[in-house]
PDB file of C-alpha atoms in Angstrom:
ATOM      1  CA  ASP A  29     128.325 128.095  77.174  1.00 63.00           C
ATOM      2  CA  ALA A  30     126.285 131.125  77.731  1.00 79.00           C
ATOM      3  CA  GLY A  31     125.947 130.853  81.489  1.00 93.00           C
ATOM      4  CA  VAL A  32     122.824 130.850  83.659  1.00 96.00           C
ATOM      5  CA  ILE A  33     120.087 132.553  81.758  1.00 97.00           C
ATOM      6  CA  GLN A  34     117.092 134.182  83.675  1.00 97.00           C
ATOM      7  CA  SER A  35     114.043 135.914  82.471  1.00 97.00           C
ATOM      8  CA  PRO A  36     112.737 138.423  82.727  1.00 97.00           C
ATOM      9  CA  ARG A  37     115.523 140.705  83.863  1.00 96.00           C
ATOM     10  CA  HIS A  38     113.015 143.230  85.093  1.00 97.00           C
ATOM     11  CA  GLU A  39     109.241 142.821  86.074  1.00 97.00           C
ATOM     12  CA  VAL A  40     106.908 145.350  87.282  1.00 98.00           C
ATOM     13  CA  THR A  41     103.648 144.225  88.450  1.00 97.00           C
ATOM     14  CA  GLU A  42     100.598 145.006  90.707  1.00 97.00           C
ATOM     15  CA  MET A  43      99.792 143.341  93.966  1.00 97.00           C
ATOM     16  CA  GLY A  44      97.692 140.196  93.474  1.00 97.00           C
ATOM     17  CA  GLN A  45      99.145 139.409  90.068  1.00 97.00           C
ATOM     18  CA  GLU A  46     100.961 136.188  89.293  1.00 97.00           C
ATOM     19  CA  VAL A  47     104.559 136.416  88.554  1.00 98.00           C
ATOM     20  CA  THR A  48     106.617 133.780  86.886  1.00 98.00           C
ATOM     21  CA  LEU A  49     110.388 133.893  86.754  1.00 98.00           C
ATOM     22  CA  ARG A  50     112.356 131.505  84.583  1.00 98.00           C
ATOM     23  CA  CYS A  51     115.869 130.045  84.639  1.00 98.00           C
ATOM     24  CA  LYS A  52     118.106 128.011  82.176  1.00 98.00           C
ATOM     25  CA  PRO A  53     120.915 126.408  84.019  1.00 97.00           C
ATOM     26  CA  ILE A  54     124.248 125.554  82.480  1.00 96.00           C
ATOM     27  CA  SER A  55     124.138 122.406  80.542  1.00 95.00           C
ATOM     28  CA  GLY A  56     125.387 119.486  82.693  1.00 94.00           C
ATOM     29  CA  HIS A  57     124.868 120.995  85.999  1.00 94.00           C
ATOM     30  CA  ASP A  58     122.926 118.845  88.312  1.00 94.00           C
ATOM     31  CA  TYR A  59     122.175 121.369  91.020  1.00 94.00           C
ATOM     32  CA  LEU A  60     119.945 124.447  90.677  1.00 96.00           C
ATOM     33  CA  PHE A  61     119.309 126.969  93.349  1.00 96.00           C
ATOM     34  CA  TRP A  62     116.920 129.908  93.536  1.00 97.00           C
ATOM     35  CA  TYR A  63     118.021 132.864  95.922  1.00 96.00           C
ATOM     36  CA  ARG A  64     116.391 136.102  96.673  1.00 96.00           C
ATOM     37  CA  GLN A  65     118.220 139.218  97.560  1.00 94.00           C
ATOM     38  CA  THR A  66     116.878 142.306  99.449  1.00 93.00           C
ATOM     39  CA  MET A  67     118.834 145.020 101.316  1.00 88.00           C
ATOM     40  CA  MET A  68     117.042 144.052 104.471  1.00 89.00           C
ATOM     41  CA  ARG A  69     117.681 140.167 104.456  1.00 88.00           C
ATOM     42  CA  GLY A  70     120.681 139.930 102.270  1.00 89.00           C
ATOM     43  CA  LEU A  71     120.787 136.661 100.209  1.00 91.00           C
ATOM     44  CA  GLU A  72     118.345 134.038 101.138  1.00 91.00           C
ATOM     45  CA  LEU A  73     118.260 130.484  99.705  1.00 92.00           C
ATOM     46  CA  LEU A  74     114.741 129.635  98.807  1.00 95.00           C
ATOM     47  CA  ILE A  75     114.741 126.339  97.231  1.00 96.00           C
ATOM     48  CA  TYR A  76     117.305 123.904  95.571  1.00 95.00           C
ATOM     49  CA  PHE A  77     117.008 120.881  93.151  1.00 96.00           C
ATOM     50  CA  ASN A  78     119.385 117.991  92.386  1.00 95.00           C
ATOM     51  CA  ASN A  79     118.599 116.168  89.305  1.00 95.00           C
ATOM     52  CA  ASN A  80     115.245 118.068  88.739  1.00 96.00           C
ATOM     53  CA  VAL A  81     114.059 116.838  92.267  1.00 96.00           C
ATOM     54  CA  PRO A  82     113.582 119.489  94.957  1.00 96.00           C
ATOM     55  CA  ILE A  83     115.727 118.706  97.870  1.00 94.00           C
ATOM     56  CA  ASP A  84     115.111 121.468 100.478  1.00 92.00           C
ATOM     57  CA  ASP A  85     112.377 124.067 100.015  1.00 93.00           C
ATOM     58  CA  SER A  86     112.611 125.221 103.764  1.00 91.00           C
ATOM     59  CA  GLY A  87     113.488 128.742 102.528  1.00 91.00           C
ATOM     60  CA  MET A  88     110.212 129.326 100.518  1.00 94.00           C
ATOM     61  CA  PRO A  89     108.575 132.132 102.409  1.00 87.00           C
ATOM     62  CA  GLU A  90     105.143 130.751 102.114  1.00 85.00           C
ATOM     63  CA  ASP A  91     102.550 128.914 100.081  1.00 91.00           C
ATOM     64  CA  ARG A  92     102.384 131.710  97.585  1.00 95.00           C
ATOM     65  CA  PHE A  93     105.708 130.606  96.511  1.00 97.00           C
ATOM     66  CA  SER A  94     106.282 127.539  94.213  1.00 97.00           C
ATOM     67  CA  ALA A  95     109.178 126.198  92.097  1.00 98.00           C
ATOM     68  CA  LYS A  96     109.225 123.572  89.660  1.00 97.00           C
ATOM     69  CA  MET A  97     112.066 122.028  87.345  1.00 98.00           C
ATOM     70  CA  PRO A  98     110.266 119.899  84.674  1.00 97.00           C
ATOM     71  CA  ASN A  99     113.604 119.126  83.128  1.00 95.00           C
ATOM     72  CA  ALA A 100     117.329 119.535  83.362  1.00 95.00           C
ATOM     73  CA  SER A 101     117.366 122.684  81.321  1.00 95.00           C
ATOM     74  CA  PHE A 102     114.618 124.700  82.688  1.00 97.00           C
ATOM     75  CA  SER A 103     113.202 125.887  86.187  1.00 98.00           C
ATOM     76  CA  THR A 104     110.426 128.291  87.329  1.00 98.00           C
ATOM     77  CA  LEU A 105     109.672 130.246  90.375  1.00 98.00           C
ATOM     78  CA  LYS A 106     106.054 131.364  90.669  1.00 98.00           C
ATOM     79  CA  ILE A 107     104.544 133.770  93.133  1.00 97.00           C
ATOM     80  CA  GLN A 108     100.861 133.814  93.273  1.00 97.00           C
ATOM     81  CA  PRO A 109      99.474 136.252  94.421  1.00 96.00           C
ATOM     82  CA  SER A 110     102.244 138.650  94.514  1.00 96.00           C
ATOM     83  CA  GLU A 111     102.686 141.207  97.229  1.00 96.00           C
ATOM     84  CA  PRO A 112     104.799 144.363  97.699  1.00 97.00           C
ATOM     85  CA  ARG A 113     107.044 142.694 100.178  1.00 95.00           C
ATOM     86  CA  ASP A 114     108.098 140.256  97.445  1.00 97.00           C
ATOM     87  CA  SER A 115     109.889 142.960  95.880  1.00 97.00           C
ATOM     88  CA  ALA A 116     113.530 141.784  95.553  1.00 97.00           C
ATOM     89  CA  VAL A 117     116.203 140.467  92.900  1.00 96.00           C
ATOM     90  CA  TYR A 118     115.768 136.799  92.533  1.00 97.00           C
ATOM     91  CA  PHE A 119     118.787 134.857  91.349  1.00 96.00           C
ATOM     92  CA  CYS A 120     119.081 131.312  89.690  1.00 96.00           C
ATOM     93  CA  ALA A 121     122.464 129.363  90.288  1.00 95.00           C
ATOM     94  CA  SER A 122     123.577 126.201  89.017  1.00 95.00           C
ATOM     95  CA  THR A 123     126.519 123.859  89.726  1.00 92.00           C
ATOM     96  CA  TYR A 124     127.979 120.417  89.441  1.00 88.00           C
ATOM     97  CA  THR A 125     131.170 121.024  91.531  1.00 81.00           C
ATOM     98  CA  GLY A 126     130.001 123.033  94.320  1.00 80.00           C
ATOM     99  CA  GLU A 127     131.122 126.437  92.678  1.00 84.00           C
ATOM    100  CA  LEU A 128     127.865 128.364  92.114  1.00 89.00           C
ATOM    101  CA  PHE A 129     127.406 130.062  88.645  1.00 91.00           C
ATOM    102  CA  PHE A 130     124.722 132.815  89.016  1.00 93.00           C
ATOM    103  CA  GLY A 131     122.446 134.331  86.435  1.00 94.00           C
ATOM    104  CA  GLU A 132     122.202 138.011  86.414  1.00 93.00           C
ATOM    105  CA  GLY A 133     119.015 138.086  88.313  1.00 95.00           C
ATOM    106  CA  SER A 134     115.411 139.028  87.784  1.00 97.00           C
ATOM    107  CA  ARG A 135     114.425 142.300  89.397  1.00 96.00           C
ATOM    108  CA  LEU A 136     110.851 142.127  90.793  1.00 98.00           C
ATOM    109  CA  THR A 137     108.821 145.160  91.740  1.00 98.00           C
ATOM    110  CA  VAL A 138     105.331 144.603  93.169  1.00 97.00           C
ATOM    111  CA  LEU A 139     103.385 147.769  93.403  1.00 96.00           C
TER     112      LEU A 139
ATOM    113  CA  ALA B   5     123.191 124.794 111.163  1.00 78.00           C
ATOM    114  CA  GLN B   6     125.610 127.320 109.774  1.00 83.00           C
ATOM    115  CA  SER B   7     125.671 131.217 109.828  1.00 90.00           C
ATOM    116  CA  VAL B   8     128.106 133.789 108.629  1.00 94.00           C
ATOM    117  CA  THR B   9     128.628 137.306 109.900  1.00 95.00           C
ATOM    118  CA  GLN B  10     130.388 139.849 107.893  1.00 96.00           C
ATOM    119  CA  LEU B  11     131.527 142.514 110.427  1.00 91.00           C
ATOM    120  CA  ASP B  12     131.434 145.448 108.251  1.00 94.00           C
ATOM    121  CA  SER B  13     128.729 146.660 105.776  1.00 94.00           C
ATOM    122  CA  GLN B  14     130.823 149.230 103.910  1.00 96.00           C
ATOM    123  CA  VAL B  15     134.494 149.656 103.784  1.00 97.00           C
ATOM    124  CA  PRO B  16     135.796 152.825 102.141  1.00 97.00           C
ATOM    125  CA  VAL B  17     139.577 152.829 100.937  1.00 97.00           C
ATOM    126  CA  PHE B  18     141.694 154.676  98.619  1.00 97.00           C
ATOM    127  CA  GLU B  19     143.271 153.196  95.638  1.00 97.00           C
ATOM    128  CA  GLU B  20     146.546 151.296  96.233  1.00 97.00           C
ATOM    129  CA  ALA B  21     145.847 150.913  99.969  1.00 98.00           C
ATOM    130  CA  PRO B  22     145.425 147.579 101.670  1.00 98.00           C
ATOM    131  CA  VAL B  23     142.123 146.187 102.550  1.00 98.00           C
ATOM    132  CA  GLU B  24     140.698 143.577 104.806  1.00 97.00           C
ATOM    133  CA  LEU B  25     136.905 142.334 104.766  1.00 98.00           C
ATOM    134  CA  ARG B  26     135.997 140.523 107.772  1.00 97.00           C
ATOM    135  CA  CYS B  27     134.086 137.360 107.989  1.00 97.00           C
ATOM    136  CA  ASN B  28     133.329 134.932 110.851  1.00 96.00           C
ATOM    137  CA  TYR B  29     131.141 131.834 110.748  1.00 94.00           C
ATOM    138  CA  SER B  30     129.544 129.406 113.167  1.00 91.00           C
ATOM    139  CA  SER B  31     129.010 125.660 112.456  1.00 84.00           C
ATOM    140  CA  SER B  32     128.637 122.584 114.371  1.00 78.00           C
ATOM    141  CA  VAL B  33     130.286 120.441 111.415  1.00 81.00           C
ATOM    142  CA  SER B  34     133.168 120.879 109.220  1.00 81.00           C
ATOM    143  CA  VAL B  35     132.791 123.639 106.696  1.00 85.00           C
ATOM    144  CA  TYR B  36     133.804 124.780 103.463  1.00 90.00           C
ATOM    145  CA  LEU B  37     134.339 128.586 102.833  1.00 92.00           C
ATOM    146  CA  PHE B  38     133.773 130.904 100.043  1.00 93.00           C
ATOM    147  CA  TRP B  39     134.188 134.558  99.020  1.00 96.00           C
ATOM    148  CA  TYR B  40     131.985 135.699  96.131  1.00 95.00           C
ATOM    149  CA  VAL B  41     131.991 139.232  94.555  1.00 96.00           C
ATOM    150  CA  GLN B  42     129.042 141.027  92.847  1.00 94.00           C
ATOM    151  CA  TYR B  43     129.495 143.922  90.562  1.00 93.00           C
ATOM    152  CA  PRO B  44     126.438 146.353  89.957  1.00 88.00           C
ATOM    153  CA  ASN B  45     123.627 144.803  88.235  1.00 84.00           C
ATOM    154  CA  GLN B  46     125.260 141.471  87.952  1.00 88.00           C
ATOM    155  CA  GLY B  47     125.153 138.006  89.660  1.00 89.00           C
ATOM    156  CA  LEU B  48     127.622 136.799  92.033  1.00 92.00           C
ATOM    157  CA  GLN B  49     131.027 135.287  91.011  1.00 93.00           C
ATOM    158  CA  LEU B  50     133.349 133.069  92.785  1.00 92.00           C
ATOM    159  CA  LEU B  51     136.413 134.857  94.086  1.00 95.00           C
ATOM    160  CA  LEU B  52     138.140 132.087  96.096  1.00 94.00           C
ATOM    161  CA  LYS B  53     137.327 129.007  98.322  1.00 92.00           C
ATOM    162  CA  TYR B  54     138.791 126.988 101.018  1.00 91.00           C
ATOM    163  CA  LEU B  55     137.947 123.226 100.848  1.00 86.00           C
ATOM    164  CA  SER B  56     140.903 121.527 102.597  1.00 84.00           C
ATOM    165  CA  GLY B  57     144.659 121.696 102.716  1.00 86.00           C
ATOM    166  CA  SER B  58     146.616 124.940 102.877  1.00 87.00           C
ATOM    167  CA  THR B  59     144.792 127.366 105.084  1.00 89.00           C
ATOM    168  CA  LEU B  60     145.635 130.322 102.803  1.00 92.00           C
ATOM    169  CA  VAL B  61     143.927 130.658  99.451  1.00 92.00           C
ATOM    170  CA  GLU B  62     144.366 133.108  96.662  1.00 91.00           C
ATOM    171  CA  SER B  63     142.535 134.420  93.734  1.00 91.00           C
ATOM    172  CA  ILE B  64     143.842 135.345  90.374  1.00 84.00           C
ATOM    173  CA  ASN B  65     143.336 139.045  90.801  1.00 89.00           C
ATOM    174  CA  GLY B  66     145.388 139.412  94.118  1.00 94.00           C
ATOM    175  CA  PHE B  67     142.911 138.624  96.731  1.00 96.00           C
ATOM    176  CA  GLU B  68     143.831 136.125  99.398  1.00 97.00           C
ATOM    177  CA  ALA B  69     141.922 134.753 102.483  1.00 97.00           C
ATOM    178  CA  GLU B  70     143.011 132.794 105.359  1.00 94.00           C
ATOM    179  CA  PHE B  71     141.021 129.984 107.213  1.00 94.00           C
ATOM    180  CA  ASN B  72     141.385 130.306 110.916  1.00 93.00           C
ATOM    181  CA  LYS B  73     139.732 127.414 112.729  1.00 90.00           C
ATOM    182  CA  SER B  74     140.298 128.561 116.356  1.00 91.00           C
ATOM    183  CA  GLN B  75     138.865 131.918 115.461  1.00 92.00           C
ATOM    184  CA  THR B  76     136.165 130.746 113.102  1.00 93.00           C
ATOM    185  CA  SER B  77     137.221 133.343 110.619  1.00 95.00           C
ATOM    186  CA  PHE B  78     137.977 133.634 106.964  1.00 97.00           C
ATOM    187  CA  HIS B  79     139.032 137.276 106.360  1.00 97.00           C
ATOM    188  CA  LEU B  80     139.588 138.666 102.805  1.00 97.00           C
ATOM    189  CA  ARG B  81     142.619 140.690 102.105  1.00 97.00           C
ATOM    190  CA  LYS B  82     144.289 142.523  99.373  1.00 97.00           C
ATOM    191  CA  PRO B  83     147.642 144.452  99.755  1.00 97.00           C
ATOM    192  CA  SER B  84     146.831 147.069  97.032  1.00 97.00           C
ATOM    193  CA  VAL B  85     143.300 147.760  95.687  1.00 97.00           C
ATOM    194  CA  HIS B  86     142.367 149.043  92.446  1.00 96.00           C
ATOM    195  CA  ILE B  87     139.241 151.301  91.496  1.00 96.00           C
ATOM    196  CA  SER B  88     137.855 148.259  89.657  1.00 95.00           C
ATOM    197  CA  ASP B  89     137.739 146.240  92.948  1.00 96.00           C
ATOM    198  CA  THR B  90     134.633 148.362  93.830  1.00 96.00           C
ATOM    199  CA  ALA B  91     131.920 145.844  94.394  1.00 97.00           C
ATOM    200  CA  GLU B  92     130.060 143.898  97.141  1.00 96.00           C
ATOM    201  CA  TYR B  93     131.704 140.890  98.507  1.00 97.00           C
ATOM    202  CA  PHE B  94     130.018 138.123 100.266  1.00 96.00           C
ATOM    203  CA  CYS B  95     131.456 135.622 102.586  1.00 96.00           C
ATOM    204  CA  ALA B  96     129.655 132.070 102.463  1.00 93.00           C
ATOM    205  CA  VAL B  97     129.764 128.754 104.340  1.00 92.00           C
ATOM    206  CA  SER B  98     128.636 125.149 103.314  1.00 88.00           C
ATOM    207  CA  ALA B  99     128.682 121.931 105.081  1.00 83.00           C
ATOM    208  CA  SER B 100     129.225 120.272 101.588  1.00 78.00           C
ATOM    209  CA  SER B 101     132.007 120.810  99.324  1.00 70.00           C
ATOM    210  CA  ASN B 102     130.141 119.925  96.141  1.00 71.00           C
ATOM    211  CA  THR B 103     126.328 120.558  96.486  1.00 75.00           C
ATOM    212  CA  GLY B 104     126.593 124.308  96.255  1.00 76.00           C
ATOM    213  CA  LYS B 105     124.202 124.781  99.145  1.00 83.00           C
ATOM    214  CA  LEU B 106     125.612 127.998 100.635  1.00 89.00           C
ATOM    215  CA  ILE B 107     124.647 130.258 103.536  1.00 90.00           C
ATOM    216  CA  PHE B 108     125.784 133.870 102.620  1.00 92.00           C
ATOM    217  CA  GLY B 109     126.618 136.567 104.859  1.00 94.00           C
ATOM    218  CA  GLN B 110     125.061 140.092 104.506  1.00 94.00           C
ATOM    219  CA  GLY B 111     127.863 141.439 102.360  1.00 95.00           C
ATOM    220  CA  THR B 112     130.458 143.934 102.619  1.00 97.00           C
ATOM    221  CA  THR B 113     130.508 146.967 100.056  1.00 97.00           C
ATOM    222  CA  LEU B 114     134.047 147.730  98.995  1.00 97.00           C
ATOM    223  CA  GLN B 115     134.182 151.385  97.742  1.00 97.00           C
ATOM    224  CA  VAL B 116     137.769 152.257  96.499  1.00 97.00           C
ATOM    225  CA  LYS B 117     138.283 155.963  95.967  1.00 96.00           C
ATOM    226  CA  PRO B 118     140.902 157.524  93.704  1.00 95.00           C
TER     227      PRO B 118
END
């Protein structure tokens, strides 16, 4: 298996633009997580899904953030409109045993 | 709710020296504990985990951690580090053994010097 695949790896955008981050979990994994990593706040859990259903989105910072999982092999995290404080590395992770497998992350820079 | 505190943000150490990375947690329920490692520009990888049973758990590359319930700690140790161990290490806690919902500490950067 190729592991958790995220795209894009790097994104630079201007404030106010819409950003969409994508994730393909490992086949057969029934949990999918979105984390955000910054120097100031460390790793924060944003939202997680079980069998494509959002279970806990209490970590989503505000209404500008939304996440979807239309099927077992694809998830998106959308920020609209983006702000400079959204600059971070966003990680997707999946599991079926409790051991999280992380993607390589999407580094977002909002100017 | 659970929380994790990693007491050191950076730990510099010389090659072949022993190292300990400290982790304390708080939780009102039984917990499961994990250590993850992150190499530069990569995602996190599981290093070791405590779910139940023996309080001393080991990884394949020589790290070990001991669950101490009375001190609410899960410190990571290695008797002799290598340059290749240079990375960021994250302690994490979960109230569930199988959902993957983890709360991470702030991380400790291990810097191994020649």
